[in-house]
Coordinates of C-alpha atoms in Angstrom, one line a residue:
X1 CA 54.7 14.2 -5.3
X2 CA 53.9 16.8 -2.9
X3 CA 56.4 19.4 -1.8
X4 CA 57.1 19.8 2.0
X5 CA 57.4 23.1 3.6
X6 CA 58.9 23.7 7.3
X7 CA 58.1 26.9 8.6
X8 CA 57.5 28.4 12.1
X9 CA 54.1 29.8 11.0
X10 CA 51.3 27.2 11.8
X11 CA 48.0 27.4 9.7
X12 CA 44.7 28.1 11.5
X13 CA 43.2 24.9 12.2
X14 CA 41.0 23.9 9.2
X15 CA 38.3 22.7 11.3
X16 CA 34.6 23.9 11.8
X17 CA 32.8 26.6 10.1
X18 CA 35.3 28.4 8.0
X19 CA 34.9 32.1 7.6
X20 CA 36.5 34.5 4.8
X21 CA 39.7 35.8 6.4
X22 CA 41.3 38.5 4.1
X23 CA 44.9 38.0 5.8
X24 CA 44.9 34.5 4.4
X25 CA 46.2 34.9 0.9
X26 CA 46.8 32.4 -1.8
X27 CA 50.3 32.9 -3.5
X28 CA 50.7 31.3 -6.8
X29 CA 54.4 31.6 -8.2
X30 CA 54.1 28.8 -10.7
X31 CA 57.2 26.9 -9.1
X32 CA 58.5 25.4 -6.3
X33 CA 60.4 27.7 -3.8
X34 CA 63.6 27.2 -1.9
X35 CA 63.6 27.7 2.0
X36 CA 65.9 30.6 1.2
X37 CA 63.6 32.2 -1.5
X38 CA 60.7 31.9 1.0
X39 CA 62.8 33.6 3.7
X40 CA 63.8 36.4 1.2
X41 CA 60.1 36.9 0.2
X42 CA 58.9 36.8 3.8
X43 CA 61.6 39.7 4.8
X44 CA 61.2 41.9 1.8
X45 CA 57.6 42.1 1.4
X46 CA 56.3 41.7 5.0
X47 CA 54.4 38.2 4.7
X48 CA 54.5 34.9 6.4
X49 CA 54.3 31.4 4.7
X50 CA 52.1 29.0 6.5
X51 CA 53.1 25.3 6.7
X52 CA 50.3 24.3 4.4
X53 CA 51.4 21.6 2.0
X54 CA 52.4 23.7 -1.5
X55 CA 51.7 22.2 -4.8
X56 CA 52.7 23.2 -8.2
X57 CA 53.7 26.6 -7.0
X58 CA 50.6 27.4 -4.7
X59 CA 51.4 28.6 -1.3
X60 CA 49.3 30.1 1.6
X61 CA 50.7 33.3 3.1
X62 CA 49.4 35.5 5.7
X63 CA 49.5 39.3 5.5
X64 CA 49.0 42.5 7.6
X65 CA 48.6 46.0 6.9
X66 CA 52.5 46.3 6.3
X67 CA 52.4 43.7 3.6
X68 CA 53.3 44.7 0.0
X69 CA 51.7 42.0 -2.0
X70 CA 51.1 44.5 -5.0
X71 CA 54.9 44.9 -5.6
X72 CA 55.4 40.9 -4.7
X73 CA 53.1 40.0 -7.6
X74 CA 55.1 42.4 -10.0
X75 CA 58.4 41.5 -9.0
X76 CA 57.7 37.6 -8.9
X77 CA 55.2 37.5 -11.9
X78 CA 52.8 35.9 -9.3
X79 CA 49.2 36.0 -8.4
X80 CA 47.9 36.8 -4.8
X81 CA 44.3 36.5 -3.9
X82 CA 42.3 35.7 -0.9
X83 CA 42.1 32.1 0.3
X84 CA 38.3 31.9 -0.6
X85 CA 36.4 29.3 1.7
X86 CA 34.5 26.6 -0.1
X87 CA 32.1 23.9 1.3
X88 CA 30.2 20.8 0.1
X89 CA 27.0 21.1 -1.7
X90 CA 24.8 18.7 0.2
X91 CA 21.6 18.6 2.2
X92 CA 21.1 15.5 4.5
X93 CA 18.5 13.5 3.6
X94 CA 18.6 6.8 -3.5
X95 CA 17.3 4.8 -7.0
X96 CA 19.8 7.1 -8.9
X97 CA 22.1 4.3 -10.3
X98 CA 19.0 2.6 -12.0
X99 CA 17.7 5.7 -13.5
X100 CA 21.1 6.4 -15.3
X101 CA 20.8 2.9 -16.7
X102 CA 24.2 1.9 -15.1
X103 CA 23.0 -1.4 -14.0
X104 CA 22.0 -2.2 -17.7
X105 CA 25.6 -1.8 -18.8
X106 CA 27.5 -3.4 -16.2
X107 CA 28.0 -6.6 -18.4
X108 CA 29.8 -4.2 -21.2
X109 CA 31.9 -1.7 -18.6
X110 CA 32.0 -1.3 -15.0
X111 CA 34.7 1.6 -15.2
X112 CA 37.6 -0.9 -14.8
X113 CA 41.0 0.9 -15.2
X114 CA 39.8 4.4 -14.6
X115 CA 40.8 6.4 -11.8
X116 CA 38.4 9.0 -10.4
X117 CA 39.6 11.6 -7.9
X118 CA 37.2 12.4 -5.4
X119 CA 38.0 15.9 -4.1
X120 CA 36.0 16.4 -0.9
X121 CA 35.9 15.5 2.6
X122 CA 38.1 12.4 2.3
X123 CA 36.9 9.0 2.0
X124 CA 36.4 6.3 4.6
X125 CA 39.5 4.2 3.7
X126 CA 38.2 1.2 5.7
X127 CA 34.5 0.9 4.4
X128 CA 33.8 -2.6 3.3
X129 CA 32.1 -1.4 0.1
X130 CA 35.0 1.0 -0.8
X131 CA 38.2 -0.2 0.5
X132 CA 39.1 -2.4 -2.4
X133 CA 38.8 0.2 -5.1
X134 CA 40.7 3.1 -3.0
X135 CA 44.0 4.1 -4.3
X136 CA 46.8 6.4 -2.9
X137 CA 45.5 10.0 -2.2
X138 CA 46.5 13.0 0.0
X139 CA 45.1 15.0 2.8
X140 CA 45.5 18.7 2.3
X141 CA 43.6 19.9 5.3
X142 CA 46.0 17.9 7.9
X143 CA 48.8 17.7 5.5
X144 CA 49.5 14.0 5.4
X145 CA 48.9 11.0 3.4
X146 CA 45.8 9.7 5.0
X147 CA 42.7 11.3 3.4
X148 CA 40.3 9.8 6.0
X149 CA 36.8 11.2 6.1
X150 CA 35.8 12.8 9.2
X151 CA 32.4 14.3 7.7
X152 CA 30.8 11.5 5.5
X153 CA 30.1 13.6 2.5
X154 CA 33.2 12.5 0.6
X155 CA 32.5 8.8 1.5
X156 CA 28.8 9.2 0.1
X157 CA 30.1 10.7 -3.1
X158 CA 32.7 7.9 -3.6
X159 CA 30.0 5.2 -2.9
X160 CA 27.9 6.5 -5.8
X161 CA 31.0 6.5 -8.0
X162 CA 32.4 3.1 -7.1
X163 CA 31.1 1.1 -4.0
X164 CA 32.0 -2.5 -5.0
X165 CA 29.6 -5.3 -6.2
X166 CA 30.2 -7.6 -3.2
X167 CA 26.8 -9.0 -2.2
X168 CA 26.1 -6.2 0.7
X169 CA 25.5 -2.6 0.9
X170 CA 25.1 -0.7 -2.5
X171 CA 26.6 -0.7 -6.0
X172 CA 28.4 2.1 -7.5
X173 CA 27.8 3.2 -11.0
X174 CA 31.2 2.5 -12.1
X175 CA 31.8 -0.3 -9.4
X176 CA 35.4 -1.4 -10.7
X177 CA 36.8 2.1 -11.1
X178 CA 39.9 3.3 -8.7
X179 CA 39.0 6.2 -6.3
X180 CA 41.7 8.6 -5.4
X181 CA 40.5 10.2 -2.3
X182 CA 41.8 13.6 -1.8
X183 CA 40.6 15.7 1.4
X184 CA 40.3 19.4 0.9
X185 CA 37.3 20.0 3.3
X186 CA 37.4 19.7 7.0
X187 CA 34.9 17.8 9.4
X188 CA 32.2 20.4 8.8
X189 CA 32.5 20.3 5.2
X190 CA 34.5 23.6 4.9
X191 CA 37.8 24.3 3.1
X192 CA 40.0 26.7 1.4
X193 CA 40.3 27.5 -2.5
X194 CA 44.0 26.9 -2.0
X195 CA 43.4 23.3 -0.8
X196 CA 40.9 22.6 -3.8
X197 CA 43.4 23.9 -6.4
X198 CA 46.2 21.8 -4.9
X199 CA 43.9 18.9 -4.9
X200 CA 43.3 19.3 -8.5
X201 CA 47.1 19.5 -9.4
X202 CA 47.5 16.3 -7.2
X203 CA 44.9 14.4 -9.2
X204 CA 46.4 15.7 -12.5
X205 CA 49.9 14.6 -11.6
X206 CA 48.9 11.2 -10.2
X207 CA 47.1 9.6 -13.0
X208 CA 43.4 10.6 -12.6
X209 CA 41.2 10.4 -15.6
X210 CA 38.1 11.9 -14.0
X211 CA 37.9 14.5 -11.2
X212 CA 34.7 14.9 -9.2
X213 CA 34.0 18.0 -7.4
X214 CA 30.9 18.1 -5.1
X215 CA 31.8 21.4 -3.7
X216 CA 31.5 25.1 -4.6
X217 CA 31.8 28.8 -4.1
X218 CA 30.0 31.7 -5.6
X219 CA 33.3 33.6 -6.3
X220 CA 35.7 33.1 -9.0
X221 CA 39.3 32.5 -8.4
X222 CA 42.5 32.9 -10.5
X223 CA 44.1 30.1 -8.4
X224 CA 41.2 27.6 -8.9
X225 CA 40.9 28.4 -12.8
X226 CA 44.6 27.9 -13.1
X227 CA 44.3 24.4 -11.6
X228 CA 41.3 23.5 -13.7
X229 CA 43.1 24.7 -16.9
X230 CA 46.2 22.5 -15.8
X231 CA 44.1 19.5 -15.5
X232 CA 42.0 20.0 -18.7
X233 CA 45.2 20.5 -20.8
X234 CA 46.1 17.0 -19.5
X235 CA 43.0 15.7 -20.8
X236 CA 41.1 15.1 -17.4
X237 CA 37.6 15.2 -17.3
X238 CA 36.1 17.4 -14.5
X239 CA 32.5 17.2 -13.3
X240 CA 31.4 19.4 -10.5
X241 CA 28.0 20.3 -8.5
X242 CA 26.0 23.2 -9.8
X243 CA 25.2 24.2 -6.2
X244 CA 22.1 24.0 -3.8
X245 CA 21.0 27.8 -3.9
X246 CA 17.5 27.1 -5.4
X247 CA 17.8 28.6 -9.1
X248 CA 20.9 30.4 -9.0
X249 CA 23.6 29.9 -11.8
X250 CA 26.4 27.3 -11.4
X251 CA 28.9 27.8 -8.7
X252 CA 32.5 27.7 -9.2
X253 CA 34.4 25.5 -10.3
X254 CA 31.2 24.1 -12.0
X255 CA 30.8 27.6 -13.9
X256 CA 34.0 27.3 -15.9
X257 CA 33.3 26.2 -19.6
X258 CA 36.0 23.2 -19.5
X259 CA 33.9 21.9 -16.3
X260 CA 30.7 19.7 -16.7
X261 CA 28.2 21.6 -14.3
X262 CA 25.8 18.9 -12.8
X263 CA 22.3 19.9 -11.7
X264 CA 20.1 17.6 -9.6
X265 CA 16.8 15.8 -10.9
X266 CA 14.2 13.9 -8.5
X267 CA 12.4 10.6 -9.1
X268 CA 10.0 12.5 -11.4
X269 CA 12.9 13.8 -13.6
X270 CA 11.8 17.5 -12.4
X271 CA 14.4 19.8 -11.3
X272 CA 15.3 19.3 -7.5
X273 CA 13.9 22.4 -5.5
X274 CA 17.3 23.0 -4.1
X275 CA 19.3 22.9 -7.4
X276 CA 21.0 25.5 -9.2
X277 CA 20.4 25.9 -13.0
X278 CA 22.3 26.5 -16.1
X279 CA 24.1 23.1 -15.9
X280 CA 25.5 20.9 -18.9
X281 CA 24.0 17.7 -17.7
X282 CA 21.4 16.5 -15.2
X283 CA 21.5 13.5 -12.7
X284 CA 19.6 12.1 -9.7
X285 CA 20.3 14.1 -6.6
X286 CA 17.4 13.6 -4.3
X287 CA 17.3 10.8 -1.4
X288 CA 20.3 9.0 -2.7
X289 CA 21.3 5.9 -0.6
X290 CA 25.3 5.2 -0.4
X291 CA 28.2 4.5 1.7
X292 CA 28.9 6.6 4.9
X293 CA 31.5 7.0 7.5
X294 CA 31.9 4.1 9.9
X295 CA 31.1 1.4 7.6
X296 CA 27.6 2.9 7.4
X297 CA 25.0 3.8 4.8
X298 CA 22.9 7.1 4.5
X299 CA 20.5 8.8 2.6
X300 CA 21.5 12.3 1.4
X301 CA 20.5 14.8 -1.2
X302 CA 22.1 17.6 -3.1
X303 CA 23.8 18.5 -6.5
X304 CA 26.7 16.8 -4.6
X305 CA 24.9 13.5 -5.0
X306 CA 24.1 14.3 -8.7
X307 CA 27.7 14.9 -9.6
X308 CA 29.0 11.6 -8.9
X309 CA 26.4 9.9 -11.0
X310 CA 27.9 11.8 -14.0
X311 CA 31.6 10.9 -12.9
X312 CA 30.7 7.2 -12.8
X313 CA 29.0 7.4 -16.1
X314 CA 32.3 9.1 -17.6
X315 CA 34.4 6.5 -16.1
X316 CA 32.1 3.8 -17.7
X317 CA 32.3 5.2 -21.0
X318 CA 36.2 5.8 -20.8
X319 CA 36.6 2.2 -19.6
X320 CA 34.4 1.0 -22.6
X321 CA 36.0 3.2 -25.2
X322 CA 39.7 3.2 -24.5
X323 CA 40.3 5.3 -27.7
X324 CA 37.8 8.1 -26.8
X325 CA 39.2 11.4 -26.0
X326 CA 37.7 13.5 -23.3
X327 CA 36.1 15.7 -25.8
X328 CA 34.6 12.5 -27.6
X329 CA 33.2 11.4 -24.2
X330 CA 31.7 14.7 -23.5
X331 CA 30.1 14.5 -27.1
X332 CA 28.7 10.9 -26.3
X333 CA 27.0 12.1 -23.1
X334 CA 25.5 15.2 -24.5
X335 CA 23.9 13.4 -27.6
X336 CA 22.5 10.6 -25.8
X337 CA 21.1 12.3 -22.8
X338 CA 17.5 12.2 -22.2
X339 CA 16.0 15.6 -23.2
X340 CA 14.3 17.3 -20.3
X341 CA 12.5 20.6 -20.1
X342 CA 12.5 22.7 -23.4
X343 CA 13.5 20.6 -26.6
X344 CA 17.1 20.5 -27.0
X345 CA 19.8 22.1 -24.7
X346 CA 18.2 24.5 -22.4
X347 CA 19.2 26.8 -19.6
X348 CA 17.8 24.5 -16.8
X349 CA 18.8 20.9 -17.6
X350 CA 21.3 21.6 -20.2
X351 CA 21.6 18.6 -22.6
X352 CA 19.4 16.7 -20.2
X353 CA 19.5 13.5 -17.9
X354 CA 22.6 11.4 -18.5
X355 CA 21.7 8.0 -19.9
X356 CA 24.5 5.2 -20.0
X357 CA 22.4 2.7 -21.9
X358 CA 22.1 5.0 -24.9
X359 CA 25.7 6.2 -24.4
X360 CA 27.2 2.7 -24.6
X361 CA 24.9 1.7 -27.3
X362 CA 26.1 4.7 -29.5
X363 CA 29.5 3.5 -29.3
X364 CA 28.5 -0.2 -30.5
X365 CA 25.6 0.5 -32.6
X366 CA 25.6 -3.1 -33.8
X367 CA 24.7 -4.2 -30.3
X368 CA 21.1 -4.5 -29.4
X369 CA 20.5 -2.8 -26.1
X370 CA 17.0 -2.6 -24.8
X371 CA 16.0 0.4 -22.6
X372 CA 13.3 0.5 -20.1
X373 CA 10.2 2.4 -21.5
X374 CA 9.5 3.7 -17.9
X375 CA 12.2 4.6 -15.3
X376 CA 11.9 2.2 -12.3
X377 CA 12.8 3.1 -8.9
X378 CA 14.4 0.4 -6.5
X379 CA 14.4 1.4 -3.0
X380 CA 17.4 0.1 -1.2
X381 CA 16.9 -2.0 1.8
X382 CA 18.5 -1.8 5.1
X383 CA 18.1 -5.5 6.0
X384 CA 21.6 -6.8 6.8
X385 CA 23.1 -9.3 4.3
X386 CA 22.8 -12.8 5.1
X387 CA 26.4 -13.4 4.2
X388 CA 29.2 -13.6 7.1
X389 CA 30.3 -10.1 6.4
X390 CA 27.6 -7.8 8.0
X391 CA 27.7 -4.1 7.9
X392 CA 26.2 -2.4 10.8
X393 CA 23.8 0.2 9.7
X394 CA 22.5 2.5 12.3
X395 CA 20.6 5.1 10.6
X396 CA 17.4 6.7 10.7
X397 CA 15.5 7.1 7.2
X398 CA 13.0 9.9 7.0
X399 CA 10.8 10.3 3.9
X400 CA 11.7 13.6 2.3
X401 CA 9.1 16.4 2.2
X402 CA 7.7 17.3 -1.3
X403 CA 5.8 20.3 -2.5
X404 CA 2.7 20.7 -4.5
X405 CA 4.9 20.3 -7.6
X406 CA 6.1 17.0 -6.3
X407 CA 9.6 18.3 -5.9
X408 CA 11.5 17.2 -2.8
X409 CA 12.4 19.9 -0.3
X410 CA 15.8 19.9 1.5
X411 CA 15.5 19.0 5.0

């Protein structure tokens, strides 16, 4: 459940490009406050609580030069920090599902029974390729129960994970998994660390087994770390995008040791030109074809697209191995990944490219599973299905630009 707070202070609109505002602070008191307690805190420490929906003791306050946050943190044993802006990790611009071998194991596991939280810009709740797999979620941007996507990024991510196999559109890597849509980013792909943290708490408290975070910030945060630790202690598997800063280290929350940082690879199994490095696993993240808002489909690139390939893989393994712990699933994906770059775990690709064929085979060694000797790329078609249900696709497809090393350049 999400606690409600009624206050005269209306938060700044969470729309457009969000810039850092030091007057907007995250107050984490670790418990739910009563209206009387909120009023007392405002009067004693000269702060104002916004009407943002609180979760697990995470509140948003506005401060001025007269605010006494130092005393507040000591008196309440709380933390106060700037509500850092975060944004999606994507570049507009797929074949990835085949590359990780998902389609080769669907006769054994499709992620059935596994709930994956997509903490993002929301999800198109009415999309023909997603609606059957969508469960209850929450919108922390608009503080309501309708996490509808008004950007497209979250819908694209959700489609890579669990778009249904229905004879049209695309098929997700874990096409029978449940998607829990949690909106923390606005229509421009920006949001606050407080909402990301609350989204993680919501997912952890409402049955998610996997959390996908295709977003990031270069700045560490006590609030974000506390939320991640909370979910991890509940046995939830968290995957996050490395970031698209061309060779920088993993951004947060991907940089936390308990989170799987995912880097992006292209169709040549090379590191995508835009991808950060230092990941734990690699996955396809260039020119991926997936669902989009308005019941449409679109090609997009970014570590944001690589991350849901891993989230889908986790769901498939979890569904196949009901007794596997989060640690066991992580070990399976590590040991069965296709080694890229330097031999063994390296500082670029981590353990390598996620490989579902090998992962499932390692759990059931008596089963003979044939792996393709050469990765194949299947270009999706934009030709409408001949079935009675037709999805309008008004998209412009442009071949991505490559450099001399045959690595795609973000456009």
